[in-house]
Amino acid sequence: MSTAWAIFAACESAVENEVRTSRAQNDKEFHFQNWVRARIVESGHSISGEGRNRYPDFEIEAHDEAFEVKGITVGSRENDFDSNSALPSGEYKGKRVFYVFGRYESVLHGGDAPNVLDVVIADGTFLNAGPGFLADNKSLRVLGSYGDILFRDRKMYAPHTPYKLLSGLRGHCTLIMPASERPPAAGFVEVGRFSRTEADRVLTAYHGDLKANTLVGDFDANLTGGMEHPFVAYRTVRGNTTVGVELI
């Protein structure tokens, strides 16, 4: 059984009980990550590997699963997120990867202890069914009149969040799992079924023209183009099961 079920239940319970994050003045970036860490521990699982600048953020001890955390200030950038140098996927270095998204109050409303409004935990294949990788960033020291300024080809990605792809998420905690995965015998309710369809082509190269300021991609046919990947949205029996989740 995946650890995601218990970790999600702990997150949903914390949201319902208004367990706030703690946004320290000298550490405002990682407060939601710390909040998720506490929920993992509450769920009864231990963390074998973690770090602020590692991918994924948390590896679960005795399980081949890991969790990447993405916090969102409500009303800010809710439709996509930065995935710097790491193309999202459902597997990385032998670990199954889940993404944890959470919206929390702004400083104006929540101060240094913002309330978490909702959480979405999604199997990584919901964001990208293909393989993931850490990009090997290349560089050339060729720019400028003296030819000694470094030009860095840094790969940066901005996938859609579940809040962009699905309706019925705001104000409710939701777990998104592959349809092939059975839920626990009790405690969870299905609130939606939907599928994502693979694109007909895949990017294989790109070319940038510095003078024209253009970026053009080269594509190959996707050998699995048109394949549908079905998913199911769940909430616990304590959550709001009357609001359904649908693909937008």
PDB file of C-alpha atoms in Angstrom:
ATOM      1  CA  MET A   1       0.000   0.000   0.000  1.00  0.00           C
ATOM      2  CA  SER A   2       1.361   3.415  -0.945  1.00  0.00           C
ATOM      3  CA  THR A   3       2.370   5.787   1.841  1.00  0.00           C
ATOM      4  CA  ALA A   4       0.450   8.534   0.017  1.00  0.00           C
ATOM      5  CA  TRP A   5      -2.862   7.417   1.540  1.00  0.00           C
ATOM      6  CA  ALA A   6      -1.776   7.915   5.152  1.00  0.00           C
ATOM      7  CA  ILE A   7       0.216  11.066   4.419  1.00  0.00           C
ATOM      8  CA  PHE A   8      -2.744  12.587   2.592  1.00  0.00           C
ATOM      9  CA  ALA A   9      -5.079  11.736   5.481  1.00  0.00           C
ATOM     10  CA  ALA A  10      -2.684  13.495   7.871  1.00  0.00           C
ATOM     11  CA  CYS A  11      -2.599  16.576   5.620  1.00  0.00           C
ATOM     12  CA  GLU A  12      -6.387  16.705   5.302  1.00  0.00           C
ATOM     13  CA  SER A  13      -6.813  16.373   9.067  1.00  0.00           C
ATOM     14  CA  ALA A  14      -4.318  19.187   9.696  1.00  0.00           C
ATOM     15  CA  VAL A  15      -6.123  21.478   7.241  1.00  0.00           C
ATOM     16  CA  GLU A  16      -9.491  20.735   8.865  1.00  0.00           C
ATOM     17  CA  ASN A  17      -8.028  21.461  12.307  1.00  0.00           C
ATOM     18  CA  GLU A  18      -6.362  24.655  11.049  1.00  0.00           C
ATOM     19  CA  VAL A  19      -2.824  23.587  11.873  1.00  0.00           C
ATOM     20  CA  ARG A  20      -0.884  26.598  10.646  1.00  0.00           C
ATOM     21  CA  THR A  21       2.578  26.860   9.198  1.00  0.00           C
ATOM     22  CA  SER A  22       5.310  28.904  10.857  1.00  0.00           C
ATOM     23  CA  ARG A  23       6.853  31.431   8.487  1.00  0.00           C
ATOM     24  CA  ALA A  24       9.999  32.710  10.233  1.00  0.00           C
ATOM     25  CA  GLN A  25      11.334  36.123   9.252  1.00  0.00           C
ATOM     26  CA  ASN A  26      14.665  34.645   8.157  1.00  0.00           C
ATOM     27  CA  ASP A  27      13.185  31.573   6.465  1.00  0.00           C
ATOM     28  CA  LYS A  28      10.018  32.372   4.537  1.00  0.00           C
ATOM     29  CA  GLU A  29      10.514  29.983   1.636  1.00  0.00           C
ATOM     30  CA  PHE A  30      10.352  26.590   3.307  1.00  0.00           C
ATOM     31  CA  HIS A  31       7.560  26.917   5.877  1.00  0.00           C
ATOM     32  CA  PHE A  32       5.124  24.794   3.871  1.00  0.00           C
ATOM     33  CA  GLN A  33       7.805  22.179   3.270  1.00  0.00           C
ATOM     34  CA  ASN A  34       8.299  22.005   7.044  1.00  0.00           C
ATOM     35  CA  TRP A  35       4.519  21.689   7.478  1.00  0.00           C
ATOM     36  CA  VAL A  36       4.426  18.716   5.092  1.00  0.00           C
ATOM     37  CA  ARG A  37       7.380  17.124   6.867  1.00  0.00           C
ATOM     38  CA  ALA A  38       5.424  17.216  10.127  1.00  0.00           C
ATOM     39  CA  ARG A  39       2.457  15.537   8.438  1.00  0.00           C
ATOM     40  CA  ILE A  40       4.678  12.726   7.107  1.00  0.00           C
ATOM     41  CA  VAL A  41       5.897  12.056  10.637  1.00  0.00           C
ATOM     42  CA  GLU A  42       2.328  12.241  12.005  1.00  0.00           C
ATOM     43  CA  SER A  43       1.258   9.604   9.484  1.00  0.00           C
ATOM     44  CA  GLY A  44       3.649   7.146  11.109  1.00  0.00           C
ATOM     45  CA  HIS A  45       6.364   7.225   8.452  1.00  0.00           C
ATOM     46  CA  SER A  46      10.017   8.145   8.801  1.00  0.00           C
ATOM     47  CA  ILE A  47      12.094  10.177   6.373  1.00  0.00           C
ATOM     48  CA  SER A  48      15.315   8.585   5.141  1.00  0.00           C
ATOM     49  CA  GLY A  49      16.493  11.458   2.979  1.00  0.00           C
ATOM     50  CA  GLU A  50      15.620  15.130   2.793  1.00  0.00           C
ATOM     51  CA  GLY A  51      17.055  18.497   1.855  1.00  0.00           C
ATOM     52  CA  ARG A  52      16.080  21.964   0.777  1.00  0.00           C
ATOM     53  CA  ASN A  53      17.942  21.819  -2.497  1.00  0.00           C
ATOM     54  CA  ARG A  54      17.441  18.188  -3.416  1.00  0.00           C
ATOM     55  CA  TYR A  55      14.919  16.428  -5.620  1.00  0.00           C
ATOM     56  CA  PRO A  56      12.584  15.052  -4.441  1.00  0.00           C
ATOM     57  CA  ASP A  57      12.329  16.832  -1.091  1.00  0.00           C
ATOM     58  CA  PHE A  58      11.505  13.810   1.094  1.00  0.00           C
ATOM     59  CA  GLU A  59      12.320  10.116   0.683  1.00  0.00           C
ATOM     60  CA  ILE A  60      10.265   7.751   2.834  1.00  0.00           C
ATOM     61  CA  GLU A  61      12.184   5.192   4.875  1.00  0.00           C
ATOM     62  CA  ALA A  62      11.582   1.518   4.017  1.00  0.00           C
ATOM     63  CA  HIS A  63       9.513   2.521   0.971  1.00  0.00           C
ATOM     64  CA  ASP A  64      10.503   3.253  -2.615  1.00  0.00           C
ATOM     65  CA  GLU A  65       8.517   6.495  -2.528  1.00  0.00           C
ATOM     66  CA  ALA A  66       9.386  10.168  -2.322  1.00  0.00           C
ATOM     67  CA  PHE A  67       7.510  13.476  -2.104  1.00  0.00           C
ATOM     68  CA  GLU A  68       8.250  16.788  -3.813  1.00  0.00           C
ATOM     69  CA  VAL A  69       6.623  19.812  -2.137  1.00  0.00           C
ATOM     70  CA  LYS A  70       5.282  22.923  -3.884  1.00  0.00           C
ATOM     71  CA  GLY A  71       3.782  25.678  -1.732  1.00  0.00           C
ATOM     72  CA  ILE A  72       1.559  28.395  -3.214  1.00  0.00           C
ATOM     73  CA  THR A  73       0.486  31.693  -1.673  1.00  0.00           C
ATOM     74  CA  VAL A  74      -3.242  31.960  -2.348  1.00  0.00           C
ATOM     75  CA  GLY A  75      -4.051  34.361  -5.171  1.00  0.00           C
ATOM     76  CA  SER A  76      -0.522  34.302  -6.550  1.00  0.00           C
ATOM     77  CA  ARG A  77       0.927  31.874  -9.062  1.00  0.00           C
ATOM     78  CA  GLU A  78      -1.564  29.021  -8.876  1.00  0.00           C
ATOM     79  CA  ASN A  79      -1.594  27.750 -12.472  1.00  0.00           C
ATOM     80  CA  ASP A  80       2.000  26.597 -12.922  1.00  0.00           C
ATOM     81  CA  PHE A  81       5.185  26.104 -10.926  1.00  0.00           C
ATOM     82  CA  ASP A  82       8.931  26.169 -11.431  1.00  0.00           C
ATOM     83  CA  SER A  83      10.546  22.775 -11.806  1.00  0.00           C
ATOM     84  CA  ASN A  84      14.097  23.990 -12.257  1.00  0.00           C
ATOM     85  CA  SER A  85      16.305  21.488 -14.083  1.00  0.00           C
ATOM     86  CA  ALA A  86      14.019  18.591 -13.127  1.00  0.00           C
ATOM     87  CA  LEU A  87      11.326  17.452 -15.542  1.00  0.00           C
ATOM     88  CA  PRO A  88       8.488  16.107 -13.375  1.00  0.00           C
ATOM     89  CA  SER A  89       7.542  12.454 -13.582  1.00  0.00           C
ATOM     90  CA  GLY A  90       6.201   9.602 -11.505  1.00  0.00           C
ATOM     91  CA  GLU A  91       9.587   7.965 -10.990  1.00  0.00           C
ATOM     92  CA  TYR A  92      13.097   9.138 -10.231  1.00  0.00           C
ATOM     93  CA  LYS A  93      16.123   6.962  -9.456  1.00  0.00           C
ATOM     94  CA  GLY A  94      13.953   4.004  -8.545  1.00  0.00           C
ATOM     95  CA  LYS A  95      11.619   6.022  -6.326  1.00  0.00           C
ATOM     96  CA  ARG A  96       7.944   6.594  -7.024  1.00  0.00           C
ATOM     97  CA  VAL A  97       7.410  10.358  -6.876  1.00  0.00           C
ATOM     98  CA  PHE A  98       4.375  12.216  -5.546  1.00  0.00           C
ATOM     99  CA  TYR A  99       3.882  15.978  -5.712  1.00  0.00           C
ATOM    100  CA  VAL A 100       2.378  17.819  -2.745  1.00  0.00           C
ATOM    101  CA  PHE A 101       0.732  21.147  -3.580  1.00  0.00           C
ATOM    102  CA  GLY A 102      -0.667  23.392  -0.892  1.00  0.00           C
ATOM    103  CA  ARG A 103      -2.247  26.839  -0.936  1.00  0.00           C
ATOM    104  CA  TYR A 104      -1.788  28.986   2.150  1.00  0.00           C
ATOM    105  CA  GLU A 105      -2.746  32.489   3.250  1.00  0.00           C
ATOM    106  CA  SER A 106      -0.775  35.558   2.221  1.00  0.00           C
ATOM    107  CA  VAL A 107       1.243  37.610   4.702  1.00  0.00           C
ATOM    108  CA  LEU A 108      -1.581  40.168   4.692  1.00  0.00           C
ATOM    109  CA  HIS A 109      -4.089  37.640   6.025  1.00  0.00           C
ATOM    110  CA  GLY A 110      -1.940  35.028   7.745  1.00  0.00           C
ATOM    111  CA  GLY A 111       1.092  36.943   8.920  1.00  0.00           C
ATOM    112  CA  ASP A 112       3.926  34.687  10.053  1.00  0.00           C
ATOM    113  CA  ALA A 113       1.518  31.809  10.780  1.00  0.00           C
ATOM    114  CA  PRO A 114      -0.536  31.375   7.599  1.00  0.00           C
ATOM    115  CA  ASN A 115      -3.350  28.874   7.489  1.00  0.00           C
ATOM    116  CA  VAL A 116      -3.158  26.099   4.891  1.00  0.00           C
ATOM    117  CA  LEU A 117      -6.350  26.310   2.831  1.00  0.00           C
ATOM    118  CA  ASP A 118      -6.122  23.107   0.805  1.00  0.00           C
ATOM    119  CA  VAL A 119      -3.686  20.376  -0.210  1.00  0.00           C
ATOM    120  CA  VAL A 120      -3.428  18.269  -3.354  1.00  0.00           C
ATOM    121  CA  ILE A 121      -1.204  15.202  -3.458  1.00  0.00           C
ATOM    122  CA  ALA A 122      -0.797  13.905  -7.008  1.00  0.00           C
ATOM    123  CA  ASP A 123       1.017  10.902  -8.387  1.00  0.00           C
ATOM    124  CA  GLY A 124       3.803  12.294 -10.563  1.00  0.00           C
ATOM    125  CA  THR A 125       2.428  10.572 -13.657  1.00  0.00           C
ATOM    126  CA  PHE A 126      -0.517  12.958 -13.534  1.00  0.00           C
ATOM    127  CA  LEU A 127       1.899  15.783 -14.395  1.00  0.00           C
ATOM    128  CA  ASN A 128       4.006  13.818 -16.861  1.00  0.00           C
ATOM    129  CA  ALA A 129       3.520  10.186 -17.840  1.00  0.00           C
ATOM    130  CA  GLY A 130       6.958   9.935 -19.438  1.00  0.00           C
ATOM    131  CA  PRO A 131      10.384   9.656 -17.845  1.00  0.00           C
ATOM    132  CA  GLY A 132      11.893  12.424 -15.798  1.00  0.00           C
ATOM    133  CA  PHE A 133      15.476  13.559 -15.537  1.00  0.00           C
ATOM    134  CA  LEU A 134      17.776  16.171 -14.096  1.00  0.00           C
ATOM    135  CA  ALA A 135      19.025  18.302 -16.969  1.00  0.00           C
ATOM    136  CA  ASP A 136      22.750  18.568 -17.639  1.00  0.00           C
ATOM    137  CA  ASN A 137      23.080  22.331 -17.949  1.00  0.00           C
ATOM    138  CA  LYS A 138      25.584  23.313 -20.637  1.00  0.00           C
ATOM    139  CA  SER A 139      27.523  26.529 -21.112  1.00  0.00           C
ATOM    140  CA  LEU A 140      29.788  28.374 -23.548  1.00  0.00           C
ATOM    141  CA  ARG A 141      32.174  31.201 -22.634  1.00  0.00           C
ATOM    142  CA  VAL A 142      31.721  33.066 -25.887  1.00  0.00           C
ATOM    143  CA  LEU A 143      29.572  36.175 -25.349  1.00  0.00           C
ATOM    144  CA  GLY A 144      30.446  39.848 -25.224  1.00  0.00           C
ATOM    145  CA  SER A 145      32.886  41.978 -27.175  1.00  0.00           C
ATOM    146  CA  TYR A 146      35.824  40.156 -25.576  1.00  0.00           C
ATOM    147  CA  GLY A 147      34.260  36.734 -25.975  1.00  0.00           C
ATOM    148  CA  ASP A 148      34.696  35.800 -22.321  1.00  0.00           C
ATOM    149  CA  ILE A 149      31.160  36.080 -20.913  1.00  0.00           C
ATOM    150  CA  LEU A 150      29.562  32.772 -19.994  1.00  0.00           C
ATOM    151  CA  PHE A 151      26.379  31.792 -21.835  1.00  0.00           C
ATOM    152  CA  ARG A 152      24.426  29.251 -19.788  1.00  0.00           C
ATOM    153  CA  ASP A 153      21.856  26.938 -21.346  1.00  0.00           C
ATOM    154  CA  ARG A 154      19.935  26.204 -18.185  1.00  0.00           C
ATOM    155  CA  LYS A 155      16.886  23.990 -18.578  1.00  0.00           C
ATOM    156  CA  MET A 156      13.905  25.290 -16.631  1.00  0.00           C
ATOM    157  CA  TYR A 157      10.397  23.862 -16.743  1.00  0.00           C
ATOM    158  CA  ALA A 158       7.020  25.234 -15.686  1.00  0.00           C
ATOM    159  CA  PRO A 159       4.403  22.446 -15.560  1.00  0.00           C
ATOM    160  CA  HIS A 160       0.747  23.100 -14.844  1.00  0.00           C
ATOM    161  CA  THR A 161      -0.410  22.598 -11.267  1.00  0.00           C
ATOM    162  CA  PRO A 162      -3.476  20.439 -10.527  1.00  0.00           C
ATOM    163  CA  TYR A 163      -5.300  23.722  -9.781  1.00  0.00           C
ATOM    164  CA  LYS A 164      -4.970  24.600 -13.492  1.00  0.00           C
ATOM    165  CA  LEU A 165      -5.901  21.144 -14.764  1.00  0.00           C
ATOM    166  CA  LEU A 166      -8.787  20.212 -12.469  1.00  0.00           C
ATOM    167  CA  SER A 167     -11.909  21.791 -11.002  1.00  0.00           C
ATOM    168  CA  GLY A 168     -13.155  21.250  -7.461  1.00  0.00           C
ATOM    169  CA  LEU A 169      -9.782  21.474  -5.698  1.00  0.00           C
ATOM    170  CA  ARG A 170      -9.843  24.889  -4.034  1.00  0.00           C
ATOM    171  CA  GLY A 171     -11.043  24.715  -0.463  1.00  0.00           C
ATOM    172  CA  HIS A 172     -10.836  20.917  -0.364  1.00  0.00           C
ATOM    173  CA  CYS A 173      -8.008  18.434   0.094  1.00  0.00           C
ATOM    174  CA  THR A 174      -7.673  15.918  -2.738  1.00  0.00           C
ATOM    175  CA  LEU A 175      -5.536  12.872  -3.514  1.00  0.00           C
ATOM    176  CA  ILE A 176      -4.964  11.970  -7.180  1.00  0.00           C
ATOM    177  CA  MET A 177      -3.957   8.376  -7.877  1.00  0.00           C
ATOM    178  CA  PRO A 178      -3.734   6.174 -10.980  1.00  0.00           C
ATOM    179  CA  ALA A 179      -7.014   4.382 -11.608  1.00  0.00           C
ATOM    180  CA  SER A 180      -5.202   1.040 -11.444  1.00  0.00           C
ATOM    181  CA  GLU A 181      -4.386   1.557  -7.765  1.00  0.00           C
ATOM    182  CA  ARG A 182      -6.911   0.331  -5.232  1.00  0.00           C
ATOM    183  CA  PRO A 183      -7.689   2.495  -2.202  1.00  0.00           C
ATOM    184  CA  PRO A 184      -7.597   1.153   1.358  1.00  0.00           C
ATOM    185  CA  ALA A 185     -10.580  -0.966   2.349  1.00  0.00           C
ATOM    186  CA  ALA A 186     -12.105   1.902   4.325  1.00  0.00           C
ATOM    187  CA  GLY A 187     -11.709   5.597   4.960  1.00  0.00           C
ATOM    188  CA  PHE A 188     -11.579   7.025   1.425  1.00  0.00           C
ATOM    189  CA  VAL A 189     -14.266   8.168  -1.017  1.00  0.00           C
ATOM    190  CA  GLU A 190     -13.924   8.577  -4.772  1.00  0.00           C
ATOM    191  CA  VAL A 191     -14.833  12.112  -5.906  1.00  0.00           C
ATOM    192  CA  GLY A 192     -13.842  12.060  -9.571  1.00  0.00           C
ATOM    193  CA  ARG A 193     -12.497  10.094 -12.537  1.00  0.00           C
ATOM    194  CA  PHE A 194     -10.641  11.592 -15.494  1.00  0.00           C
ATOM    195  CA  SER A 195      -7.909  10.819 -18.017  1.00  0.00           C
ATOM    196  CA  ARG A 196      -4.991  12.702 -19.529  1.00  0.00           C
ATOM    197  CA  THR A 197      -4.070  12.003 -23.162  1.00  0.00           C
ATOM    198  CA  GLU A 198      -0.497  11.935 -24.416  1.00  0.00           C
ATOM    199  CA  ALA A 199       0.496  14.445 -27.102  1.00  0.00           C
ATOM    200  CA  ASP A 200       1.141  13.283 -30.667  1.00  0.00           C
ATOM    201  CA  ARG A 201       4.714  14.607 -30.741  1.00  0.00           C
ATOM    202  CA  VAL A 202       7.642  15.141 -28.368  1.00  0.00           C
ATOM    203  CA  LEU A 203      10.332  17.802 -28.299  1.00  0.00           C
ATOM    204  CA  THR A 204      13.770  16.425 -29.207  1.00  0.00           C
ATOM    205  CA  ALA A 205      15.812  19.607 -29.777  1.00  0.00           C
ATOM    206  CA  TYR A 206      15.532  23.383 -29.863  1.00  0.00           C
ATOM    207  CA  HIS A 207      17.345  26.248 -31.543  1.00  0.00           C
ATOM    208  CA  GLY A 208      17.728  29.794 -30.280  1.00  0.00           C
ATOM    209  CA  ASP A 209      18.533  32.792 -32.482  1.00  0.00           C
ATOM    210  CA  LEU A 210      20.089  35.541 -30.364  1.00  0.00           C
ATOM    211  CA  LYS A 211      19.709  38.189 -33.074  1.00  0.00           C
ATOM    212  CA  ALA A 212      16.101  37.397 -33.929  1.00  0.00           C
ATOM    213  CA  ASN A 213      15.269  36.549 -30.308  1.00  0.00           C
ATOM    214  CA  THR A 214      13.438  33.381 -31.328  1.00  0.00           C
ATOM    215  CA  LEU A 215      13.249  29.858 -29.972  1.00  0.00           C
ATOM    216  CA  VAL A 216      12.205  27.031 -32.298  1.00  0.00           C
ATOM    217  CA  GLY A 217      11.676  23.387 -31.384  1.00  0.00           C
ATOM    218  CA  ASP A 218      12.299  20.149 -33.279  1.00  0.00           C
ATOM    219  CA  PHE A 219       9.806  17.353 -32.736  1.00  0.00           C
ATOM    220  CA  ASP A 220       9.514  13.618 -33.271  1.00  0.00           C
ATOM    221  CA  ALA A 221       6.374  11.534 -33.273  1.00  0.00           C
ATOM    222  CA  ASN A 222       5.394  10.305 -29.820  1.00  0.00           C
ATOM    223  CA  LEU A 223       5.313   6.516 -30.037  1.00  0.00           C
ATOM    224  CA  THR A 224       2.633   6.477 -27.339  1.00  0.00           C
ATOM    225  CA  GLY A 225       0.742   9.501 -28.663  1.00  0.00           C
ATOM    226  CA  GLY A 226      -2.984   9.344 -27.981  1.00  0.00           C
ATOM    227  CA  MET A 227      -2.583   6.965 -25.042  1.00  0.00           C
ATOM    228  CA  GLU A 228      -4.929   7.787 -22.184  1.00  0.00           C
ATOM    229  CA  HIS A 229      -3.817   7.664 -18.568  1.00  0.00           C
ATOM    230  CA  PRO A 230      -6.804   7.338 -16.195  1.00  0.00           C
ATOM    231  CA  PHE A 231      -6.776   8.771 -12.676  1.00  0.00           C
ATOM    232  CA  VAL A 232      -9.109   8.843  -9.692  1.00  0.00           C
ATOM    233  CA  ALA A 233      -9.529  11.666  -7.164  1.00  0.00           C
ATOM    234  CA  TYR A 234     -10.123  10.745  -3.521  1.00  0.00           C
ATOM    235  CA  ARG A 235     -10.922  12.400  -0.222  1.00  0.00           C
ATOM    236  CA  THR A 236     -11.273  10.823   3.190  1.00  0.00           C
ATOM    237  CA  VAL A 237     -14.734  10.192   4.591  1.00  0.00           C
ATOM    238  CA  ARG A 238     -14.146  13.210   6.866  1.00  0.00           C
ATOM    239  CA  GLY A 239     -13.553  15.518   3.906  1.00  0.00           C
ATOM    240  CA  ASN A 240     -16.052  17.243   1.633  1.00  0.00           C
ATOM    241  CA  THR A 241     -17.206  14.437  -0.641  1.00  0.00           C
ATOM    242  CA  THR A 242     -20.050  16.407  -2.243  1.00  0.00           C
ATOM    243  CA  VAL A 243     -17.754  18.559  -4.425  1.00  0.00           C
ATOM    244  CA  GLY A 244     -16.557  16.535  -7.395  1.00  0.00           C
ATOM    245  CA  VAL A 245     -13.275  16.815  -9.285  1.00  0.00           C
ATOM    246  CA  GLU A 246     -13.230  17.082 -13.086  1.00  0.00           C
ATOM    247  CA  LEU A 247     -10.640  17.668 -15.792  1.00  0.00           C
ATOM    248  CA  ILE A 248     -10.935  21.212 -17.128  1.00  0.00           C
TER     249      ILE A 248
END
